[in-house]
PDB file of C-alpha atoms in Angstrom:
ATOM      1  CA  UNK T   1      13.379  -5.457   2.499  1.00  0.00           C
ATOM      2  CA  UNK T   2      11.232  -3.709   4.747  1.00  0.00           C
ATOM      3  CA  UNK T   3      13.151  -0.570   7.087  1.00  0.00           C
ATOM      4  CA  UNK T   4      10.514  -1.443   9.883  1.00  0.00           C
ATOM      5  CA  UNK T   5       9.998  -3.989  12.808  1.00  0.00           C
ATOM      6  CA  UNK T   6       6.099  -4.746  14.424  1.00  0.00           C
ATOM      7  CA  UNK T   7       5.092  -7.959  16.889  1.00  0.00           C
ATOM      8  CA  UNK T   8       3.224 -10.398  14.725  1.00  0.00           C
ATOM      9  CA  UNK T   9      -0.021  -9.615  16.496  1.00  0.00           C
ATOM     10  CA  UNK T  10      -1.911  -7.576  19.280  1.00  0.00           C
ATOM     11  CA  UNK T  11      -5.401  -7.874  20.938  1.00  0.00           C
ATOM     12  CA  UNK T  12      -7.093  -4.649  22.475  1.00  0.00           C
ATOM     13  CA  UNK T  13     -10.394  -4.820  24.262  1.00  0.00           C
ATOM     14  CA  UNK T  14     -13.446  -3.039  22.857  1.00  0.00           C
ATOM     15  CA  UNK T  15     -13.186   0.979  23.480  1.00  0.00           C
ATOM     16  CA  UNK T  16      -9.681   0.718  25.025  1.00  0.00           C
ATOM     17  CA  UNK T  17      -7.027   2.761  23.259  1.00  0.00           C
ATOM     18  CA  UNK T  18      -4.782   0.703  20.697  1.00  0.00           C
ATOM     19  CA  UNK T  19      -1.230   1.307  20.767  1.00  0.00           C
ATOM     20  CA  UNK T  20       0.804   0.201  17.937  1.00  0.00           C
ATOM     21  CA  UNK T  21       4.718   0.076  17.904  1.00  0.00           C
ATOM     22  CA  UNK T  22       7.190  -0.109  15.387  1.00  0.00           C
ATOM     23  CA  UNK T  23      11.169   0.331  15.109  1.00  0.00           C
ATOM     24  CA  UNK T  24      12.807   1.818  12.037  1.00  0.00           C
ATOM     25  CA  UNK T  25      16.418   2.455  13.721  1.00  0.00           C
ATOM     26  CA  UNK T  26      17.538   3.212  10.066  1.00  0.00           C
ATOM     27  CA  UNK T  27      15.896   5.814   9.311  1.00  0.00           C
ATOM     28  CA  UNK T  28      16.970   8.592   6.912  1.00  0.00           C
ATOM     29  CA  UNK T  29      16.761  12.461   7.756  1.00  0.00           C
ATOM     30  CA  UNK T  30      14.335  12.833   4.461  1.00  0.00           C
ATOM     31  CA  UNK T  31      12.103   9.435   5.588  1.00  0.00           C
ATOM     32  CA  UNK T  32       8.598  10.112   6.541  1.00  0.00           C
ATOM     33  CA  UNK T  33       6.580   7.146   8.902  1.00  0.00           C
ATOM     34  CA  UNK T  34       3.370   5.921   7.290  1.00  0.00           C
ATOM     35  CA  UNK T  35       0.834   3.823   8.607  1.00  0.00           C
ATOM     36  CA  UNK T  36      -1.649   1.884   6.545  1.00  0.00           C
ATOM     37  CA  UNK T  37      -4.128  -0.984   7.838  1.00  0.00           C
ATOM     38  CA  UNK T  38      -5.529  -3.288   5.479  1.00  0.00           C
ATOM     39  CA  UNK T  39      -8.859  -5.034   6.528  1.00  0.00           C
ATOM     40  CA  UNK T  40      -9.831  -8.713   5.279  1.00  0.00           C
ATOM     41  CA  UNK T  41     -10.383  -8.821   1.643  1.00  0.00           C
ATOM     42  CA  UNK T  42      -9.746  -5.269   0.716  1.00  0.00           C
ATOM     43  CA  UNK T  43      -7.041  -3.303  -0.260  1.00  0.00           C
ATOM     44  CA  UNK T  44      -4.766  -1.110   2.307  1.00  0.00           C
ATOM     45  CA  UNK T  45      -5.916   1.881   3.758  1.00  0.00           C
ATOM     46  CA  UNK T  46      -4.038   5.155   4.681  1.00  0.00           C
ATOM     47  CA  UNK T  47      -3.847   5.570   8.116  1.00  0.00           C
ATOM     48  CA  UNK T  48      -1.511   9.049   8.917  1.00  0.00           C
ATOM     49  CA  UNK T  49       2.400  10.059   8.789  1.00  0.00           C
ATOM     50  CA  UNK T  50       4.618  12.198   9.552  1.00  0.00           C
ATOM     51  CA  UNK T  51       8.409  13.381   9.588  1.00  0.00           C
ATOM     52  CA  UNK T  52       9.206  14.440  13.263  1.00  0.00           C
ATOM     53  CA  UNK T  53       6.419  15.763  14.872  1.00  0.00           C
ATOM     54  CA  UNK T  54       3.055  13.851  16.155  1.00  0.00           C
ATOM     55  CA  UNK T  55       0.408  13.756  14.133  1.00  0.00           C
ATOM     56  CA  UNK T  56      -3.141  13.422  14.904  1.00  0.00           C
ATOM     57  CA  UNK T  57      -6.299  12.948  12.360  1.00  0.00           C
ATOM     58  CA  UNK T  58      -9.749  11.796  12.878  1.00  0.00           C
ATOM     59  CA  UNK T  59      -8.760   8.314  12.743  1.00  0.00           C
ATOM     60  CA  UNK T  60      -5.103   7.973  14.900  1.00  0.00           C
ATOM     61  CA  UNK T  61      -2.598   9.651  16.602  1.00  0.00           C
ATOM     62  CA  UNK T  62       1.437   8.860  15.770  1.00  0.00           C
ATOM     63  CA  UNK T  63       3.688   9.750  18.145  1.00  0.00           C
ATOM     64  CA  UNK T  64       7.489   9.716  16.675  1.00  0.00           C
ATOM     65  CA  UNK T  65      10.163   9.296  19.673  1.00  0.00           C
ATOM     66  CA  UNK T  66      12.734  12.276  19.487  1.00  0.00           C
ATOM     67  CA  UNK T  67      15.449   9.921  17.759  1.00  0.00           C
ATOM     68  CA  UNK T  68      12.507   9.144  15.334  1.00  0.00           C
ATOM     69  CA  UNK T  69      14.272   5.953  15.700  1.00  0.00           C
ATOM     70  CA  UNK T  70      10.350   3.958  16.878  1.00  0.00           C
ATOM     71  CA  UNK T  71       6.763   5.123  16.974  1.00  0.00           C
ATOM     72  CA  UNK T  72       3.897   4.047  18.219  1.00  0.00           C
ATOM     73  CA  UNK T  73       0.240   4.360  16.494  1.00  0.00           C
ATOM     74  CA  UNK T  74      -2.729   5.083  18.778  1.00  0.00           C
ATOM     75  CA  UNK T  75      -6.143   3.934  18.155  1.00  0.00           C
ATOM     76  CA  UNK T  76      -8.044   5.975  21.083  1.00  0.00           C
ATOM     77  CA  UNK T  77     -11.044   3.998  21.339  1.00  0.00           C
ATOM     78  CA  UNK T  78     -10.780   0.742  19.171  1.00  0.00           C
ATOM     79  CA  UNK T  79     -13.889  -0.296  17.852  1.00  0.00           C
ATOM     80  CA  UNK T  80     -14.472  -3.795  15.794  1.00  0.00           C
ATOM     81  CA  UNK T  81     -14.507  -2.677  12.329  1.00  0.00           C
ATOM     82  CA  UNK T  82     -10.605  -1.685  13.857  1.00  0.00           C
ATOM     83  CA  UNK T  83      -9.627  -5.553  13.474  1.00  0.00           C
ATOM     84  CA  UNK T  84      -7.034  -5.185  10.670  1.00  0.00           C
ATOM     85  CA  UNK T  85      -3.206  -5.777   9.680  1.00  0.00           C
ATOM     86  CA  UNK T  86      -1.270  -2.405  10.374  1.00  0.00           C
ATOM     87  CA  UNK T  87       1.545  -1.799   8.125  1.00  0.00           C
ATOM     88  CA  UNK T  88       4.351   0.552   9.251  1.00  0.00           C
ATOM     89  CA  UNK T  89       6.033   1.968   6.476  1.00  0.00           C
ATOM     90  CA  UNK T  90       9.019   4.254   6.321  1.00  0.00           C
ATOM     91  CA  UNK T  91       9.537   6.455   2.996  1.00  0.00           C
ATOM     92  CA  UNK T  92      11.077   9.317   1.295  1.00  0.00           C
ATOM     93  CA  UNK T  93       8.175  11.492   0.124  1.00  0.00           C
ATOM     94  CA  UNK T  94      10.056  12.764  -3.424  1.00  0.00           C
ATOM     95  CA  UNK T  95       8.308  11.179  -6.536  1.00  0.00           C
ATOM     96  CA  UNK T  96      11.357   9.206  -7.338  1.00  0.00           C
ATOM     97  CA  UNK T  97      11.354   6.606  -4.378  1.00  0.00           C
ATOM     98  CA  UNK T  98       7.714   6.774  -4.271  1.00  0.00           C
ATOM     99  CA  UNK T  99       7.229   3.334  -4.106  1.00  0.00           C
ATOM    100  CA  UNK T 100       5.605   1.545  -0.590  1.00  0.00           C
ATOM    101  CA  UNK T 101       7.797  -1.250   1.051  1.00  0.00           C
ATOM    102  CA  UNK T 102       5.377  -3.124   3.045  1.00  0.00           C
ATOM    103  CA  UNK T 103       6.719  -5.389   6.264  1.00  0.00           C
ATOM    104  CA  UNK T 104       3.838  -8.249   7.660  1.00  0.00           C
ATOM    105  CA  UNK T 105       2.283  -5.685   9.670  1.00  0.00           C
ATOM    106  CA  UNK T 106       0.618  -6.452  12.723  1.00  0.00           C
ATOM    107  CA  UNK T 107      -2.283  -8.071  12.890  1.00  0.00           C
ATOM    108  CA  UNK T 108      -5.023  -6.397  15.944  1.00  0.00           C
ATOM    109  CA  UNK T 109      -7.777  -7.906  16.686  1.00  0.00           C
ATOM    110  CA  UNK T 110     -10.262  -6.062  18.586  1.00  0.00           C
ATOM    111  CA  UNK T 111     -11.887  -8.336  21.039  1.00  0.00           C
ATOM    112  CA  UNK T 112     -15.774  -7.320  22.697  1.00  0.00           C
TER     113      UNK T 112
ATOM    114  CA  UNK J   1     -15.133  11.864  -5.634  1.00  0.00           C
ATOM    115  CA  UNK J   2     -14.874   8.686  -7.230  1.00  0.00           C
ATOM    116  CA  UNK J   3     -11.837   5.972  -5.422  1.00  0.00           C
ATOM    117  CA  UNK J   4      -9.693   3.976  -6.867  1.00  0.00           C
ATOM    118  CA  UNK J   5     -11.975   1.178  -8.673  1.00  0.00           C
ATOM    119  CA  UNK J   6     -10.505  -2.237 -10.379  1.00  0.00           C
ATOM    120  CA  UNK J   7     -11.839  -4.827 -12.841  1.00  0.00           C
ATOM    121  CA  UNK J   8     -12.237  -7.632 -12.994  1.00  0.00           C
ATOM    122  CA  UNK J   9     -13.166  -8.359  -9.133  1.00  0.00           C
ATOM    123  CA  UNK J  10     -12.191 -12.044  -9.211  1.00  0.00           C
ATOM    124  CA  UNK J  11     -10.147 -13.712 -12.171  1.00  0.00           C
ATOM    125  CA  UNK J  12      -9.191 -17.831 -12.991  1.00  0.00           C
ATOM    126  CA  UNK J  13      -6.544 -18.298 -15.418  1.00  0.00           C
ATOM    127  CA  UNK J  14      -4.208 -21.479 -16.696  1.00  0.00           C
ATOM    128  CA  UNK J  15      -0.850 -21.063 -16.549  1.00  0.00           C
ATOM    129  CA  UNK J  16       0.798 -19.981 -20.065  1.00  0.00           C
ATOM    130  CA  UNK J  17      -1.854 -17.975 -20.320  1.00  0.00           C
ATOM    131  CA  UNK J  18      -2.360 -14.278 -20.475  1.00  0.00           C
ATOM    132  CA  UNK J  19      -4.574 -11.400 -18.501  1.00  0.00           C
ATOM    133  CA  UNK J  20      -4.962  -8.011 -18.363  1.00  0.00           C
ATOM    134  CA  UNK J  21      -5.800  -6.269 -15.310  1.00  0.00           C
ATOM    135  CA  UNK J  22      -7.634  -2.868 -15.081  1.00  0.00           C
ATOM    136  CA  UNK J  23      -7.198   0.245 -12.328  1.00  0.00           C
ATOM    137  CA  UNK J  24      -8.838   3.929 -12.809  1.00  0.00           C
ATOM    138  CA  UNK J  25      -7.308   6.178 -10.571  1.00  0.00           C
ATOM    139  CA  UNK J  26      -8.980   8.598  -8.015  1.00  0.00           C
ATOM    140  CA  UNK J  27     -10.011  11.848  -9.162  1.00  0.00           C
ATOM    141  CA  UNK J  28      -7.724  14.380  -9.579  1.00  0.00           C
ATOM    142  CA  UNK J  29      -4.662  11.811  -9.032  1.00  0.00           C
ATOM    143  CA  UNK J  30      -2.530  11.432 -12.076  1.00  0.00           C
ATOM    144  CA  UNK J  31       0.699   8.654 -10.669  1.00  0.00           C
ATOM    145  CA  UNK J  32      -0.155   4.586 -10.390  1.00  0.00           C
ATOM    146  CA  UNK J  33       1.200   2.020  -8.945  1.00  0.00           C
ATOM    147  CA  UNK J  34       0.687  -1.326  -9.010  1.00  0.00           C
ATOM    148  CA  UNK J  35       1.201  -4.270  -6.281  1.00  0.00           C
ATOM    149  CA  UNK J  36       0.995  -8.347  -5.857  1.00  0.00           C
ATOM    150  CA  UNK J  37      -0.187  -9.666  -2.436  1.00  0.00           C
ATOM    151  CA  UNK J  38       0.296 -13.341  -1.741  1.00  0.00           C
ATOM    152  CA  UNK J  39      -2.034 -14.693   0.833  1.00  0.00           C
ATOM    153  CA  UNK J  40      -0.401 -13.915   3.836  1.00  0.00           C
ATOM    154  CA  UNK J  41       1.964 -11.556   3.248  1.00  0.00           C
ATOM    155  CA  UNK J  42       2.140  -7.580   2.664  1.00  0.00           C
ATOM    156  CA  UNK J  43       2.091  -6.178  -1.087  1.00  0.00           C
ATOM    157  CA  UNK J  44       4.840  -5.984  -3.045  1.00  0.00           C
ATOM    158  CA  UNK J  45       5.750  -3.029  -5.252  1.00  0.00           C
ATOM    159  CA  UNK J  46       5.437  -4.528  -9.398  1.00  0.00           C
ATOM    160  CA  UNK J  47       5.906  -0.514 -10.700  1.00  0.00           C
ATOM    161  CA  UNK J  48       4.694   2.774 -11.034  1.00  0.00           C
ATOM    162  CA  UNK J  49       3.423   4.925 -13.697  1.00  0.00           C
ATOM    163  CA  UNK J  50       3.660   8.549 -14.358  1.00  0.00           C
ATOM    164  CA  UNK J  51       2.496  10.837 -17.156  1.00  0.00           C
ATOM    165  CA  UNK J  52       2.083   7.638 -19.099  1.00  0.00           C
ATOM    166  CA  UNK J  53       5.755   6.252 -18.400  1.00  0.00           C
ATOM    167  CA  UNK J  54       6.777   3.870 -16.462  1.00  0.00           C
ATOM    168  CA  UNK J  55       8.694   5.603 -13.241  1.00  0.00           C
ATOM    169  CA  UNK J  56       9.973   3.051 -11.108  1.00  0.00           C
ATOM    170  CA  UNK J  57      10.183  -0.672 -11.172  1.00  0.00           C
ATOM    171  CA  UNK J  58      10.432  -3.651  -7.930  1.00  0.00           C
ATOM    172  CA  UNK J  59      11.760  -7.212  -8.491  1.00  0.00           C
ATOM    173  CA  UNK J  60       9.616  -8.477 -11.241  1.00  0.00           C
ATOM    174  CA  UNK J  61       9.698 -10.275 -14.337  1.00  0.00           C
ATOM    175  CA  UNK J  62       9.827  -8.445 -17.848  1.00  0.00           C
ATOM    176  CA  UNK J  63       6.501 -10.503 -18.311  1.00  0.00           C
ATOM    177  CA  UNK J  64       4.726  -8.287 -16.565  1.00  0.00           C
ATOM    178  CA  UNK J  65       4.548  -4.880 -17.973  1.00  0.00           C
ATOM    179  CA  UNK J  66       1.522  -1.507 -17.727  1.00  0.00           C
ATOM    180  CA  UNK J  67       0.246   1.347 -19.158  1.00  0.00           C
ATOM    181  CA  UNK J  68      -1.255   4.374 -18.097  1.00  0.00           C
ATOM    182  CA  UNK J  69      -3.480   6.016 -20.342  1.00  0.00           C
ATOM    183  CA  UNK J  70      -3.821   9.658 -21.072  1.00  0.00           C
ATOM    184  CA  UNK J  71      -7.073   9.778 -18.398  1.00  0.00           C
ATOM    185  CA  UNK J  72      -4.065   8.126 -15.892  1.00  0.00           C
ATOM    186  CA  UNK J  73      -6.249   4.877 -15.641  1.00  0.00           C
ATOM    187  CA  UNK J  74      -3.837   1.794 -16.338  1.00  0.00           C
ATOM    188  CA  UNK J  75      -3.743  -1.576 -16.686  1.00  0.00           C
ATOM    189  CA  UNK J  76      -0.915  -4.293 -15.717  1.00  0.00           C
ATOM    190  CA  UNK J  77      -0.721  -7.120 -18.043  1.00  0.00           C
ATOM    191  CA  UNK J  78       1.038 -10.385 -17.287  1.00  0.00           C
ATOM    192  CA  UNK J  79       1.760 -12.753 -20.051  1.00  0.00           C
ATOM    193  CA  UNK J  80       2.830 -16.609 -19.218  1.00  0.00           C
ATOM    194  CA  UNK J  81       1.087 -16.975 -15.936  1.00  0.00           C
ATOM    195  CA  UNK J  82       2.341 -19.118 -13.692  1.00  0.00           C
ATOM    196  CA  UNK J  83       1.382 -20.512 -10.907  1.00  0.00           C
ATOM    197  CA  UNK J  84       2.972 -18.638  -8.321  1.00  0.00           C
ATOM    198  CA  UNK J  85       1.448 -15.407  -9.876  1.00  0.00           C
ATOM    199  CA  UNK J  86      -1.873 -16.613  -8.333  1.00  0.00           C
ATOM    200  CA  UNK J  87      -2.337 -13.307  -5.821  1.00  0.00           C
ATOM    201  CA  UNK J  88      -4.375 -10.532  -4.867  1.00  0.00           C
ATOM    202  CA  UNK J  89      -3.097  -7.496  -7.290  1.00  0.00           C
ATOM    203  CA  UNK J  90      -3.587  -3.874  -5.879  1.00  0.00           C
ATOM    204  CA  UNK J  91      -3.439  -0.158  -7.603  1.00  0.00           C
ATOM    205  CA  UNK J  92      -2.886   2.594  -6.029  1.00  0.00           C
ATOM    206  CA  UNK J  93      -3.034   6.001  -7.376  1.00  0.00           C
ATOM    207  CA  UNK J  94      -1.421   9.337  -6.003  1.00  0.00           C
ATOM    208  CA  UNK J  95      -1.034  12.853  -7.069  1.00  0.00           C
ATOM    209  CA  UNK J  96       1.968  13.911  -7.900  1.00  0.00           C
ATOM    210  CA  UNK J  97       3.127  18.246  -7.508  1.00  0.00           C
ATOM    211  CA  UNK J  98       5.004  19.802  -9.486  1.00  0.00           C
ATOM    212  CA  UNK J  99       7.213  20.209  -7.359  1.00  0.00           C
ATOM    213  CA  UNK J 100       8.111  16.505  -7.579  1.00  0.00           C
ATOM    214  CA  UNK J 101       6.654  15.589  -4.489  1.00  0.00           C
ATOM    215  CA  UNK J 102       4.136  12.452  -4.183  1.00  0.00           C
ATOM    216  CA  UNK J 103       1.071  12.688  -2.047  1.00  0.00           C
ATOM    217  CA  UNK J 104      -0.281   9.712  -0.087  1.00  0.00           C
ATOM    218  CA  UNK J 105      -1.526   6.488  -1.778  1.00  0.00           C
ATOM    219  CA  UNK J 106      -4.921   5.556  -2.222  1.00  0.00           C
ATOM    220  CA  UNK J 107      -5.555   1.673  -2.947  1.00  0.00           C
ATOM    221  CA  UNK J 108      -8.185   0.194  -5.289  1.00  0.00           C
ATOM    222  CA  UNK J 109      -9.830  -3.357  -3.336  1.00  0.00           C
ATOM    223  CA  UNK J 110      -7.747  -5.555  -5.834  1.00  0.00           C
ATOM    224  CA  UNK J 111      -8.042  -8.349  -8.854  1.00  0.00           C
ATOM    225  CA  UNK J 112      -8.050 -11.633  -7.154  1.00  0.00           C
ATOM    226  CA  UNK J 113      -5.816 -13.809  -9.503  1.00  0.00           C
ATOM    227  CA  UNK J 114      -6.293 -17.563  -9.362  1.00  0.00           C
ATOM    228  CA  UNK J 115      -3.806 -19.023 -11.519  1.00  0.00           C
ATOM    229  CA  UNK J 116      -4.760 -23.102 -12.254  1.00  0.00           C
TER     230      UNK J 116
END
């Protein structure tokens, strides 16, 4: 079973930042949080992660609450092509637990 | 730098019957996985392969079994379809350090499996 919790669905309005929760209250010490998105008809796209610390990249920021217990992915300006299902993933990063556990996701559509 | 590609794009079997599905991995990635994804739902981890072994295995029938070839492209073969296998099947390949550690996974856009 999947270690995370997201709501079903979100809208965001064109150019207004995203923001993406998810709980993982079980979290182990040596879990990392991933975020993927998977867009209609092709296969799931990495996103960013990270252990304790936020992360930012050209595409998100994820900010991991201090009992790394939730997080929250930001989008900062949400275009279109943004409409996809958002996995949350928690994961050990050693080789032998290397496999992803993928949750429903939430589903954001990006409205004009 | 060449993704993760898949063949056949778009597949119709009969159930009983057999297929064999087809992944090469990203350059410079040498681990594989493989994943189902029924309509609706998220993917589900089938296995993983690395340094041509299987390394890791989810919830899934003996019928379907892999290989990874010495190039670390694989295939996932599933033998008595039925009809429930009827699904969109992902791979996903990673590189692995030597230090044991994986690096993130990059997916392939899927087989789409119609099983009749």
């Amino acid at each position: 079973d999947a270690k995370t919790t997201q709501p079903t669905s979100m809208d965001c309005a064109e150019g207004r930042a995203a923001n993406l929760p998810c709980n993982h209250s079980t979290i182990s010490g040596n879990e990392y949080v991933y975020w993927y998105r998977q867009i209609h008809s092709q296969g799931p796209q990495y996103i960013i992660h990270g252990l304790k610390n936020n992360e930012t990249n050209e595409m998100a920021s994820l900010i991991i609450t201090e009992d790394r217990k939730s997080s929250t992915l930001i989008l900062p300006h949400a275009t279109l092509r943004d409409t996809a299902v958002y996995y949350c993933i928690v994961r050990p990063n050693y080789s032998s637990a290397s496999k992803i556990i993928f949750g429903s996701g939430t589903r954001l559509s990006i409205r004009p | 730098e060449t993704g993760v590609t898949q063949s056949p794009t778009h597949l119709i079997k009969t159930r009983g019957q057999q297929v064999t599905l087809r992944c090469s991995s990203q350059s410079g990635h040498n681990t594989v996985s493989w994943y189902q994804q029924a309509l609706g739902q998220g993917p589900q981890f089938i296995f993983q392969y690395y340094r041509e072994e299987e390394n890791g295995r989810g919830n899934f029938p003996p019928r379907f079994s892999g290989l990874q070839f010495p190039n670390y492209s694989s295939e996932l073969n599933v033998n008595a379809l039925e009809l429930d296998d009827s699904a969109l099947y992902l791979c996903a390949s990673s590189s692995r350090t030597t230090s044991g550690t994986d690096n993130e996974q990059f997916f392939g856009p899927g087989t789409r499996l119609t099983v009749l």
